XYZ file of C-alpha atoms in Angstrom:
734
model
C 200.471 108.655 -25.108
C 200.631 105.370 -23.199
C 200.900 102.038 -24.886
C 199.230 99.149 -23.017
C 201.323 96.030 -22.688
C 198.645 93.679 -21.458
C 198.546 95.179 -17.954
C 194.933 96.315 -17.642
C 194.400 99.077 -15.137
C 192.784 97.999 -11.876
C 189.441 99.772 -11.548
C 188.045 99.328 -8.055
C 184.511 100.285 -9.075
C 184.387 97.883 -12.000
C 183.660 94.239 -11.346
C 183.871 91.652 -14.072
C 183.186 88.046 -13.157
C 182.735 85.025 -15.298
C 182.437 81.305 -15.380
C 184.549 78.426 -16.581
C 183.812 75.340 -18.513
C 185.557 72.242 -19.694
C 185.882 69.696 -22.359
C 183.396 67.524 -24.253
C 183.472 64.285 -26.157
C 180.030 64.172 -27.708
C 176.317 64.678 -27.048
C 175.716 64.474 -23.323
C 172.770 62.133 -23.727
C 174.683 59.418 -25.552
C 175.438 56.175 -23.713
C 178.738 54.426 -24.105
C 178.728 50.698 -24.797
C 178.715 48.778 -21.546
C 177.869 51.838 -19.455
C 175.859 51.121 -16.323
C 172.308 52.356 -15.845
C 173.246 54.876 -13.172
C 175.722 56.633 -15.459
C 173.152 56.681 -18.255
C 170.389 58.082 -16.067
C 172.576 60.835 -14.708
C 173.672 61.824 -18.207
C 170.056 62.140 -19.282
C 169.292 64.425 -16.360
C 172.390 66.494 -17.064
C 171.335 66.980 -20.666
C 167.907 68.138 -19.592
C 169.458 70.669 -17.244
C 171.907 72.012 -19.778
C 169.786 72.294 -22.879
C 166.582 73.478 -21.236
C 168.710 75.806 -19.140
C 170.354 77.255 -22.209
C 166.975 78.132 -23.711
C 165.167 79.209 -20.560
C 166.728 79.799 -17.163
C 170.305 78.732 -17.074
C 173.224 80.794 -16.040
C 173.077 84.422 -14.875
C 174.829 87.481 -16.165
C 174.527 91.071 -15.257
C 173.159 92.505 -18.458
C 170.845 95.123 -17.083
C 167.643 95.813 -18.979
C 166.808 99.414 -19.882
C 165.763 101.329 -16.842
C 167.201 98.779 -14.438
C 169.755 101.168 -13.077
C 171.713 98.377 -11.460
C 174.899 99.050 -13.414
C 176.548 102.294 -14.339
C 176.857 103.054 -18.043
C 180.131 101.722 -19.321
C 180.478 99.122 -16.571
C 181.214 95.557 -17.590
C 177.792 94.606 -16.334
C 178.077 90.937 -17.117
C 178.740 89.699 -13.660
C 178.144 92.717 -11.495
C 174.996 91.073 -10.148
C 176.683 87.711 -9.738
C 179.877 88.861 -8.060
C 179.231 87.423 -4.600
C 177.553 84.290 -5.975
C 180.524 83.318 -8.150
C 183.145 84.311 -5.596
C 184.446 81.833 -3.048
C 183.771 84.493 -0.409
C 180.021 84.427 -0.978
C 180.073 88.130 -0.168
C 181.120 91.451 -1.658
C 182.987 92.364 1.530
C 186.317 94.061 0.797
C 189.281 91.685 1.059
C 190.891 93.774 3.795
C 187.792 93.338 5.957
C 187.093 89.704 5.094
C 188.375 87.711 8.101
C 190.376 85.030 6.297
C 193.467 84.840 4.102
C 192.470 85.168 0.439
C 194.899 85.574 -2.470
C 193.194 86.923 -5.601
C 195.040 86.744 -8.921
C 193.025 88.937 -11.264
C 193.358 90.019 -14.882
C 196.358 92.199 -14.169
C 198.188 89.448 -12.308
C 197.471 86.864 -15.008
C 198.538 89.247 -17.769
C 201.766 90.195 -15.996
C 202.625 86.525 -15.412
C 201.565 85.598 -18.972
C 199.822 82.568 -17.471
C 198.685 79.772 -19.781
C 197.841 77.156 -17.138
C 196.506 77.308 -13.614
C 199.915 76.308 -12.249
C 201.541 79.389 -13.815
C 199.470 81.540 -11.459
C 199.409 79.317 -8.363
C 203.209 79.388 -8.202
C 202.680 82.978 -6.999
C 199.703 82.360 -4.705
C 201.779 81.548 -1.614
C 201.502 78.342 0.375
C 200.817 76.231 -2.732
C 203.180 73.350 -3.600
C 203.220 70.970 -6.579
C 202.075 67.383 -6.083
C 201.934 64.284 -8.289
C 199.936 65.283 -11.392
C 199.643 61.871 -13.082
C 202.100 62.633 -15.832
C 200.687 66.098 -16.462
C 197.093 64.896 -16.930
C 195.538 66.954 -14.136
C 196.106 69.754 -11.623
C 197.358 68.613 -8.211
C 198.566 70.871 -5.410
C 198.945 71.042 -1.667
C 197.756 74.192 0.084
C 199.446 74.903 3.393
C 200.789 71.346 3.374
C 197.525 69.449 2.803
C 196.843 68.035 -0.661
C 193.311 66.648 -0.365
C 192.188 63.667 -2.427
C 195.086 61.681 -3.926
C 193.715 62.071 -7.455
C 191.476 65.137 -7.352
C 193.719 67.172 -5.072
C 192.412 70.103 -3.018
C 189.055 71.715 -3.668
C 189.119 73.298 -7.133
C 185.923 75.215 -7.857
C 184.613 77.021 -10.912
C 182.346 79.903 -9.950
C 181.975 78.134 -6.569
C 180.821 74.869 -8.152
C 183.032 71.829 -7.543
C 185.021 70.988 -10.668
C 187.567 68.307 -9.790
C 185.456 65.200 -9.552
C 186.782 62.813 -12.182
C 190.106 63.120 -14.031
C 190.077 66.576 -15.600
C 192.902 68.030 -17.674
C 194.940 70.975 -16.333
C 192.894 74.178 -16.366
C 193.577 76.451 -19.334
C 193.930 80.155 -18.549
C 192.226 81.248 -21.798
C 188.810 81.283 -20.098
C 189.917 82.500 -16.661
C 188.896 85.942 -15.443
C 190.482 85.603 -12.014
C 191.708 82.994 -9.540
C 190.788 83.093 -5.852
C 192.832 81.061 -3.371
C 191.092 80.966 -0.003
C 193.417 79.650 2.706
C 191.979 77.630 5.563
C 188.557 76.038 6.018
C 185.787 76.962 3.580
C 183.483 73.953 3.912
C 180.693 75.946 5.553
C 179.952 77.712 2.265
C 181.716 75.758 -0.472
C 181.008 72.185 0.576
C 183.861 69.726 0.152
C 186.178 70.016 3.092
C 189.892 70.617 2.755
C 191.351 72.582 5.695
C 194.389 73.818 3.742
C 192.278 75.863 1.391
C 190.334 75.960 -1.856
C 190.949 77.356 -5.342
C 188.047 79.090 -7.073
C 188.251 79.974 -10.766
C 185.991 82.808 -11.886
C 185.601 82.637 -15.637
C 184.995 85.061 -18.458
C 181.422 85.948 -19.404
C 179.871 88.189 -22.105
C 180.527 91.935 -21.852
C 178.311 94.926 -22.584
C 180.631 96.213 -25.341
C 182.147 94.790 -28.505
C 185.613 93.368 -28.101
C 188.041 91.102 -29.903
C 191.467 89.818 -29.014
C 193.949 87.198 -30.124
C 197.350 85.883 -29.086
C 199.876 83.720 -30.880
C 202.965 82.304 -29.227
C 205.855 80.125 -30.244
C 208.491 78.674 -27.970
C 210.986 75.959 -27.159
C 210.298 72.411 -28.294
C 208.089 73.578 -31.163
C 205.416 74.863 -28.815
C 202.746 76.721 -30.757
C 199.646 78.235 -29.127
C 196.876 80.433 -30.525
C 193.928 81.949 -28.628
C 190.975 84.103 -29.648
C 188.307 85.973 -27.704
C 185.449 87.850 -29.342
C 182.016 89.022 -28.233
C 179.639 91.818 -27.390
C 175.977 92.784 -27.187
C 173.380 91.595 -29.682
C 170.934 94.125 -28.291
C 170.476 95.914 -24.969
C 169.455 92.678 -23.220
C 171.488 89.962 -24.911
C 175.248 89.483 -25.259
C 177.483 86.640 -26.412
C 181.121 85.627 -26.172
C 183.271 82.985 -27.833
C 186.723 81.938 -26.651
C 188.933 79.454 -28.447
C 192.423 78.043 -27.940
C 194.614 75.617 -29.824
C 198.013 74.300 -28.816
C 200.563 71.710 -29.835
C 203.979 71.012 -28.394
C 206.887 68.659 -28.121
C 208.906 68.507 -24.891
C 212.394 68.472 -23.409
C 211.429 64.900 -22.519
C 212.245 62.421 -25.290
C 209.229 61.082 -27.242
C 206.764 63.260 -25.293
C 204.363 65.524 -27.175
C 200.821 66.773 -26.852
C 198.060 69.019 -28.093
C 194.832 70.573 -26.925
C 191.816 72.287 -28.427
C 189.332 74.401 -26.500
C 186.155 76.252 -27.406
C 184.020 78.126 -24.887
C 180.772 79.866 -25.905
C 178.639 81.886 -23.489
C 175.325 83.739 -23.670
C 174.034 86.376 -21.246
C 170.408 87.500 -21.272
C 168.419 89.912 -19.116
C 164.796 89.361 -20.133
C 163.560 91.788 -17.447
C 164.994 94.190 -14.880
C 164.605 91.550 -12.159
C 165.914 88.458 -13.970
C 169.409 87.842 -15.298
C 170.556 84.658 -16.975
C 173.898 83.311 -18.116
C 174.830 80.116 -19.947
C 178.430 79.055 -20.477
C 180.046 75.934 -21.857
C 183.518 74.710 -22.605
C 184.693 71.776 -24.630
C 188.315 70.697 -24.335
C 190.222 67.881 -25.937
C 193.613 67.277 -24.364
C 195.983 64.625 -25.736
C 199.428 63.896 -24.329
C 201.904 61.095 -23.793
C 201.706 59.685 -20.266
C 205.114 60.445 -18.763
C 205.915 59.514 -15.163
C 209.369 61.071 -15.251
C 212.679 59.567 -14.164
C 213.861 57.246 -11.371
C 215.672 58.368 -8.248
C 218.559 55.964 -7.678
C 220.169 55.378 -4.274
C 218.310 58.405 -2.939
C 219.546 60.712 -5.716
C 216.536 62.276 -7.454
C 218.794 63.678 -10.216
C 220.786 60.519 -10.953
C 219.319 60.190 -14.465
C 219.353 62.440 -17.506
C 216.305 64.717 -17.165
C 215.272 64.108 -20.778
C 215.165 60.281 -20.635
C 211.703 58.835 -21.275
C 210.932 55.530 -19.545
C 207.652 54.719 -21.264
C 207.074 53.278 -24.742
C 206.616 55.652 -27.728
C 204.315 53.121 -29.443
C 201.741 53.558 -26.640
C 200.718 56.832 -28.251
C 198.815 59.528 -26.389
C 196.208 59.485 -23.665
C 193.181 61.560 -24.643
C 190.896 63.501 -22.316
C 187.621 64.940 -23.570
C 185.369 66.994 -21.358
C 182.224 69.044 -21.796
C 181.545 71.509 -19.012
C 178.340 73.514 -18.831
C 177.025 75.873 -16.212
C 173.771 77.704 -15.830
C 172.328 80.025 -13.213
C 169.706 82.696 -12.740
C 169.663 85.747 -10.480
C 166.219 86.902 -9.468
C 165.769 90.264 -7.733
C 162.973 89.882 -5.166
C 163.206 93.507 -4.046
C 164.277 95.145 -0.788
C 167.859 93.850 -1.210
C 166.653 90.248 -1.282
C 167.507 87.920 -4.138
C 167.366 84.319 -5.250
C 170.326 82.667 -6.983
C 169.669 79.413 -8.835
C 172.471 77.502 -10.506
C 173.545 74.221 -11.983
C 176.845 72.806 -13.187
C 177.352 69.753 -15.368
C 180.561 68.033 -16.366
C 180.916 65.011 -18.625
C 184.329 63.557 -19.364
C 186.462 60.653 -20.452
C 190.100 59.579 -20.369
C 191.420 56.792 -22.591
C 194.795 55.482 -23.645
C 197.874 53.370 -22.916
C 200.823 54.116 -20.695
C 203.975 52.208 -19.774
C 205.836 53.171 -16.609
C 208.381 51.896 -14.095
C 206.752 49.590 -11.533
C 207.027 49.618 -7.749
C 209.031 47.481 -5.338
C 210.891 44.433 -6.642
C 208.973 44.687 -9.912
C 210.615 48.063 -10.597
C 214.135 49.302 -9.895
C 216.550 46.377 -9.845
C 219.540 45.723 -7.581
C 222.031 46.803 -10.269
C 220.783 50.398 -9.987
C 220.409 50.878 -13.754
C 217.693 48.452 -14.865
C 213.992 48.732 -14.095
C 210.949 46.609 -14.747
C 207.799 48.309 -15.958
C 204.091 47.737 -16.126
C 201.777 48.605 -19.020
C 198.302 49.985 -18.492
C 195.195 50.767 -20.462
C 193.025 53.504 -18.965
C 189.323 53.829 -19.746
C 187.643 56.280 -17.386
C 184.277 57.982 -17.903
C 182.559 60.301 -15.455
C 179.838 62.876 -15.135
C 178.575 65.066 -12.349
C 175.661 67.366 -11.716
C 175.584 70.086 -9.062
C 172.419 72.056 -8.303
C 172.264 75.011 -5.960
C 169.624 77.429 -4.680
C 170.549 80.391 -2.489
C 168.527 83.128 -0.848
C 170.562 86.291 -0.389
C 169.753 89.356 1.662
C 171.426 92.574 2.755
C 169.815 93.746 5.993
C 170.304 96.362 8.704
C 169.259 94.980 12.083
C 169.900 96.867 15.343
C 172.559 98.947 13.649
C 174.385 95.913 12.243
C 174.863 95.321 8.512
C 174.158 91.704 7.490
C 175.241 90.086 4.227
C 173.286 86.850 4.495
C 173.364 83.791 2.261
C 171.194 80.721 2.972
C 171.207 77.821 0.547
C 170.938 74.187 -0.292
C 172.812 72.121 -2.847
C 172.936 68.640 -4.224
C 175.801 66.875 -6.008
C 175.538 63.668 -8.047
C 178.668 62.095 -9.497
C 179.114 58.843 -11.415
C 182.388 57.230 -12.407
C 183.063 54.246 -14.662
C 186.635 53.158 -13.926
C 188.492 50.500 -15.892
C 192.232 49.958 -15.614
C 193.878 47.006 -17.370
C 197.418 46.322 -16.182
C 200.203 43.949 -17.220
C 202.913 43.651 -14.593
C 205.530 41.095 -13.622
C 206.461 39.720 -10.234
C 209.323 40.696 -7.915
C 211.151 37.565 -9.102
C 210.340 38.113 -12.803
C 209.788 41.773 -13.698
C 208.696 42.519 -17.266
C 209.476 45.158 -19.896
C 212.971 45.710 -18.492
C 214.640 48.936 -19.584
C 218.126 50.375 -19.140
C 217.705 53.699 -17.338
C 220.856 55.195 -18.889
C 220.653 53.709 -22.407
C 216.984 52.917 -23.050
C 215.965 50.825 -26.064
C 212.347 51.098 -27.134
C 210.175 48.916 -29.327
C 210.135 45.595 -27.482
C 206.891 43.578 -27.814
C 204.216 45.052 -25.554
C 201.768 42.790 -23.722
C 198.030 43.329 -23.904
C 197.112 44.377 -20.363
C 194.595 42.050 -18.667
C 191.740 43.373 -16.526
C 193.059 44.666 -13.210
C 190.614 47.204 -11.778
C 187.055 47.587 -12.962
C 184.363 49.346 -10.986
C 181.584 51.893 -11.041
C 181.033 54.493 -8.366
C 178.030 56.628 -7.568
C 178.467 59.576 -5.196
C 175.633 61.669 -3.725
C 175.639 64.593 -1.347
C 172.975 66.940 -0.006
C 173.686 70.013 2.077
C 171.962 72.914 3.774
C 174.089 75.890 4.735
C 174.064 79.488 5.917
C 176.628 82.273 6.084
C 176.273 85.737 7.536
C 178.879 88.485 7.233
C 178.062 91.042 9.916
C 179.627 94.502 9.867
C 179.644 97.121 12.574
C 182.076 100.000 12.362
C 185.631 98.596 12.192
C 184.503 95.020 12.981
C 183.461 92.261 10.581
C 182.137 88.990 11.990
C 181.629 85.922 9.809
C 179.442 83.055 11.026
C 178.562 80.004 8.967
C 177.635 76.356 9.134
C 176.785 73.523 6.743
C 174.982 70.249 7.300
C 176.381 67.591 4.965
C 175.147 64.162 3.984
C 177.436 61.975 1.826
C 176.774 58.591 0.235
C 178.847 56.471 -2.113
C 178.191 53.082 -3.688
C 181.034 51.278 -5.441
C 180.476 48.116 -7.462
C 183.600 46.051 -8.125
C 182.914 44.270 -11.409
C 185.746 41.789 -10.873
C 184.790 40.607 -7.385
C 181.051 41.282 -7.927
C 181.074 43.091 -4.592
C 179.248 46.300 -3.682
C 180.702 48.652 -1.078
C 178.602 51.404 0.506
C 179.813 54.427 2.463
C 177.501 56.791 4.329
C 178.458 59.766 6.479
C 177.081 63.081 7.631
C 177.928 65.946 9.922
C 177.984 69.687 10.540
C 180.930 71.933 9.614
C 180.837 75.261 11.467
C 182.927 78.328 10.765
C 183.611 81.600 12.619
C 185.940 84.513 11.912
C 186.452 88.082 13.060
C 188.367 91.058 11.674
C 189.127 94.488 13.120
C 190.238 97.496 11.113
C 192.914 98.708 13.502
C 193.893 101.668 11.316
C 193.079 102.911 7.821
C 194.226 100.163 5.442
C 195.300 97.817 8.260
C 193.146 94.968 9.575
C 193.730 92.190 12.091
C 191.781 88.961 11.821
C 191.330 85.474 13.232
C 189.502 82.520 11.700
C 188.437 79.004 12.716
C 186.556 76.280 10.861
C 185.938 72.558 10.575
C 185.746 70.367 7.469
C 184.317 67.004 6.499
C 185.198 64.961 3.410
C 183.973 61.554 2.327
C 186.901 59.212 1.678
C 186.190 57.271 -1.540
C 186.388 53.506 -1.551
C 189.323 51.908 -3.391
C 187.062 49.076 -4.570
C 188.328 46.746 -1.854
C 187.367 48.502 1.385
C 185.433 51.474 2.746
C 186.858 54.188 4.979
C 185.704 56.645 7.612
C 185.230 60.255 6.518
C 188.140 62.649 6.784
C 187.568 65.262 9.480
C 189.654 68.356 10.095
C 189.870 71.757 11.722
C 191.774 74.901 10.827
C 192.711 78.029 12.805
C 194.651 81.097 11.734
C 195.357 84.693 12.685
C 196.875 87.453 10.639
C 197.126 91.012 9.406
C 195.993 92.537 6.095
C 197.195 95.689 4.365
C 195.710 97.965 1.714
C 197.769 101.137 1.486
C 198.665 103.842 -1.031
C 195.111 104.061 -2.374
C 194.952 100.300 -2.725
C 198.112 99.987 -4.797
C 199.963 98.124 -2.027
C 198.143 95.079 -0.656
C 199.249 92.133 1.401
C 198.499 89.494 4.020
C 200.559 87.771 6.691
C 199.185 84.840 8.689
C 200.053 82.095 11.150
C 198.053 78.876 10.885
C 197.562 75.503 12.547
C 195.566 72.624 11.053
C 194.889 68.998 11.879
C 193.020 66.266 10.082
C 192.357 62.613 10.809
C 191.245 59.542 8.875
C 193.532 60.403 5.946
C 193.988 57.780 3.220
C 197.518 56.670 2.396
C 198.606 54.534 -0.589
C 200.556 51.301 -0.310
C 204.267 51.432 -1.179
C 204.002 48.273 -3.320
C 200.669 49.003 -5.029
C 199.369 52.595 -4.882
C 195.843 51.431 -5.747
C 195.592 49.791 -2.312
C 194.799 52.276 0.460
C 195.086 52.335 4.229
C 193.724 54.861 6.697
C 196.344 56.597 8.808
C 195.707 58.358 12.085
C 196.341 62.098 12.138
C 198.251 64.755 10.205
C 199.173 68.258 11.312
C 200.338 71.307 9.395
C 201.311 74.619 10.917
C 203.334 77.564 9.754
C 203.448 81.152 8.585
C 202.922 82.781 5.207
C 203.066 86.267 3.749
C 202.331 87.875 0.404
C 202.719 91.448 -0.772
C 201.728 93.051 -4.095
C 202.331 96.539 -5.458
C 200.501 97.619 -8.593
C 200.497 100.994 -10.311
C 198.648 100.995 -13.607
C 200.815 101.087 -16.765
C 203.907 101.561 -14.598
C 204.952 98.873 -12.125
C 203.666 95.487 -10.990
C 205.501 93.545 -8.281
C 204.493 90.613 -6.087
C 206.293 88.438 -3.541
C 205.330 85.482 -1.341
C 206.968 83.460 1.437
C 205.715 80.330 3.238
C 207.061 78.207 6.076
C 205.218 74.901 6.664
C 205.790 72.188 9.256
C 203.580 69.324 8.015
C 203.907 65.778 9.316
C 202.148 62.654 10.571
C 201.221 62.919 14.236
C 199.534 59.584 14.951
C 199.333 56.254 13.156
C 199.046 52.544 13.819
C 202.400 52.230 12.023
C 204.752 53.807 14.552
C 207.484 54.225 11.915
C 205.377 56.878 10.136
C 204.968 59.152 13.151
C 206.906 62.376 12.701
C 207.509 61.795 8.977
C 206.977 64.837 6.710
C 204.121 64.989 4.231
C 204.974 64.274 0.612
C 206.141 67.094 -1.685
C 205.654 69.801 0.942
C 208.743 72.029 1.358
C 209.467 73.551 4.736
C 210.238 76.854 3.021
C 209.194 78.305 -0.312
C 208.895 81.728 -1.855
C 208.578 83.678 -5.076
C 209.125 87.174 -6.442
C 208.086 88.715 -9.737
C 208.213 92.301 -11.023
C 207.378 94.012 -14.315
C 208.262 97.645 -15.006
C 206.716 99.574 -17.899
C 208.314 102.697 -19.383
C 206.609 104.073 -22.464
C 206.430 101.337 -25.066
C 208.813 99.022 -23.205
C 208.342 96.621 -20.340
C 211.060 94.664 -18.581
C 210.845 92.281 -15.656
C 211.673 88.971 -14.111
C 211.262 86.769 -11.112
C 212.697 84.110 -8.838
C 211.065 81.014 -7.345
C 212.526 79.042 -4.440
C 211.296 75.610 -3.273
C 212.951 73.897 -0.330
C 213.851 70.264 0.278
C 210.845 67.919 0.361
C 209.830 64.354 1.095
C 209.644 62.485 -2.207
C 206.865 60.000 -1.406
C 203.978 59.362 1.038
C 205.401 56.085 2.334
C 207.630 57.407 5.105
C 210.919 56.537 3.384
C 214.082 58.640 3.394
C 213.685 59.648 -0.279
C 214.004 63.431 -0.575
C 213.767 65.948 -3.399
C 216.491 68.612 -3.377
C 215.767 72.320 -2.958
C 215.955 74.535 -6.036
C 215.905 78.141 -7.186
C 214.877 79.118 -10.708
C 214.712 82.531 -12.357
C 212.871 84.044 -15.305
C 213.167 87.194 -17.428
C 210.553 89.139 -19.416
C 210.831 91.764 -22.155
C 207.801 93.452 -23.739
C 207.222 96.046 -26.420
C 204.039 97.820 -27.514
C 204.067 98.083 -31.302
C 200.834 100.100 -31.268
C 198.078 100.712 -28.735
C 196.457 97.469 -29.886
C 199.424 95.202 -30.622
C 202.208 94.103 -28.281
C 205.083 91.613 -28.375
C 206.472 89.768 -25.359
C 209.440 87.448 -24.823
C 209.627 85.160 -21.768
C 212.787 83.295 -20.797
C 212.124 80.671 -18.118
C 214.666 78.820 -15.961
C 217.162 81.486 -16.920
C 220.219 79.663 -15.544
C 219.202 76.219 -16.811
C 218.850 74.688 -13.348
C 218.317 70.921 -13.140
C 215.502 70.686 -10.613
C 212.779 68.270 -9.548
C 209.265 69.658 -9.711
C 207.456 66.857 -7.820
C 207.299 63.110 -7.366
C 204.961 60.348 -6.331
C 207.770 57.950 -5.423
C 211.408 57.464 -6.393
C 210.308 55.578 -9.537
C 207.985 58.444 -10.573
C 210.091 61.579 -10.191
C 209.218 64.551 -12.399
C 212.064 66.855 -13.520
C 211.378 70.511 -14.244
C 211.940 72.004 -17.678
C 215.399 73.361 -18.611
C 215.911 76.855 -19.976
C 213.154 77.716 -22.441
C 211.795 80.705 -24.318
C 208.383 81.851 -25.450
C 207.554 84.677 -27.871
C 203.983 86.021 -27.739
C 202.191 88.483 -30.007
C 198.923 89.879 -28.627
C 196.310 92.063 -30.298
C 193.286 93.643 -28.612
C 190.544 95.595 -30.379
C-alpha cells in the first residue's frame, strides 16, 4: 500500500485548469469620498460585468452536460475545455513541440516545494531574480535580466488576463493550480510587452467530484497558517468550490508582523452541451508593517544587524484589500470552431503609514551610523477591467494542422494615487535614528501632501496566433496591433498629461523534433509597453525585441523533462528613477540582456521528484545620454544563479532538500558601485504519511543560517534574507 505525501501523480491525459482571484474591500459599486468621476464610472461598469456575469454568462468551466462526450468519465472536466484559453501558450501543443522556453510548475511541483507564495515557486523557475518588492507588499521579479515596470514588475497574468496593474499583494499559492513562466516575448498573444518573459497563474476551479482538504502549519516567529479547500458537483451540470486561507506571523525583523485572510469561491455551470461557464472570485486582505530593510554602509550590504528595524512601530500596518473576479464563457460552434468570451475585474486599495531611511544627504549621514528618515502616508485605490473575445479553430489545410486563435481585447485601468510625505533637507534631515542602537517613539510629523494624481489607462488590441504542425515541425506565427492611451491629472499642479502610442508586435518561432523526445527550436518576437507618466512628464513607449534558440527534452516516458536555451534581448526607452528622489523618472537609452539557461526535472510518481536550474545573464546599459551609465549592470540581476531540489519517497517516509545560489549583483539602478554579495542557502525536508489521507511535513530553511541579502532598491533600502527557520505542516485530503 502506498501512502501519498502530497505528491500527486502526473497524469498526462488529465488536464485541470483554474483561475485566480484577489482581494476585496467592499461592494464594487461603492464610491470612495473624493474619488474622481472616471474611477466611479469604471467601478460601475465592473460591477455590472461581475454580477450579471455571475448569474448569466461569466466564466467558463468544463462541466460537460450529459451526452456531451467532451470529457472522459472520471476526468477533472472543469477546465478541460478551457485549457488553451487559460494557458499563456494559447494552444494545447505539447511543451516539447512548442517553439519557446516555457517552465511549468504544476501541482506536483508546488506540493513538493510546499509553496505558500508565488516566490517560493519562482525561485525554481530558472532565470528569475528577486527585485525591490516595496517592503514585501507586492511581487517583483526580473526574468532573464529585465524587470519590467518599476512597481508592477514583469507581466503577471491570471488565466492570461493581466493582473499586476495597481499595487497588489504577493500572490497566495492557496488558489494556484499551476504556474507557467514563458521566457522571451509573448506580447503577440498576451498583450503587455516584456521581452524577458511573463508569468501566468492558472487557478483552481470546481471539480466533477466531491473533495475536501485542509492544511495547518506553524513555524518560526509565531507563524501560523491554515487553509481549506472544499467543493464538488451540485448536479451533473453545476459544481462549486470554496478555498480559504488565514495567516498571521511575526518576523526575524524587529517590530515587523503581519496577517492575511483570503476567501475564493467559484461556480462552474454547463447549461447545455455547447456552452460552459465559470465564475471565480477572490477577496484578500493583507496587512503588514512596511519594512524597507537595513542600510548598506561604505559599500557593505551586511554592515548592520539583519534584525534591526529602521521604521517606527507606532506607524502600524499598511493594509491592502482587493477583490478579484473573473468570468468567461466557452461556446462550441461545431466543426472544431469555438468562441471564448471573458472578462476580468480587479478592485483594490492600499492605505497606511511608513517611516523609512531617506535618500542622499537626507538619509545616511557622514558618521556612517546615523540616518535621517522620511514619513509617508499611502492612500492608493485602483480598479481595472479587461474584456476579451477570441475565435478558436482547429483546421487541416493542405495537410497542415492549424491551431488558430484570433481575438480582440480591451483594458481599462484607473488609479487614484495619494502620497503624503514629510522629509527634511540635506542640511537638516529629520527623524534621525542610530543604525546600531535605534531608539523608537520620537514625535512623528503629519506628512503634508507630496504626490496626488489620478491616472486613466486604456488599451485596445486585435491579435492572431496560429500554431501550424506538419510532421516533426511546429511553426508559430502571431501578431498584435496595440493602441495605448493614458491621461494623468496632477491634483497639486492642476496639470493634465496625456500619452498616446500604438504599434504592431509580431512573433515567429519554429521547432523541429530531431528525435523522439528531443526538439530543437528558435524564437523571435517584439514587444511594446506604454511607459506611465510620473505626474511631471510623459515618456515614449518602451520597445524591445527578443531572440532565442534551444533544445527541449522529454524522455523516459515523460518522467525526465528539460530545456536549455541561449537568448539575446534589447529594449529602449526604459524609465530610470532618480538617485535623490525615486519618484522622479528619466528615460535612458538602451538595455541589453543575453545569456544561457537550463532546467531539468525528473519525476516518478510516489517515488522521486528532482529539479535543477542554472542561468547565466549578462545584462547592462548599452546607450544613454549619461555616459557614466553605459556598461553598468542592471539592478539586482546576478550574472550566475542556480537551484536544486529533490524529494525521495519510500513507503510512508519522504526526505529531501535543496540548494539555491545567487551571484553578486548591482544593488541599485543608479549606476553606483554598490553591490550585493553572492550567497548560497540550503533547505531540508522530512515528511511522513500518518494515513492515506493525513501527512505531516517539516521544512527547515536556510539550514546553515547564512546571512544573505535577498534584494535592494538602493543602499538605504537593502532587504536581508531570513535566518534559519522551521515550518511544521499537517495536511489532510478527503
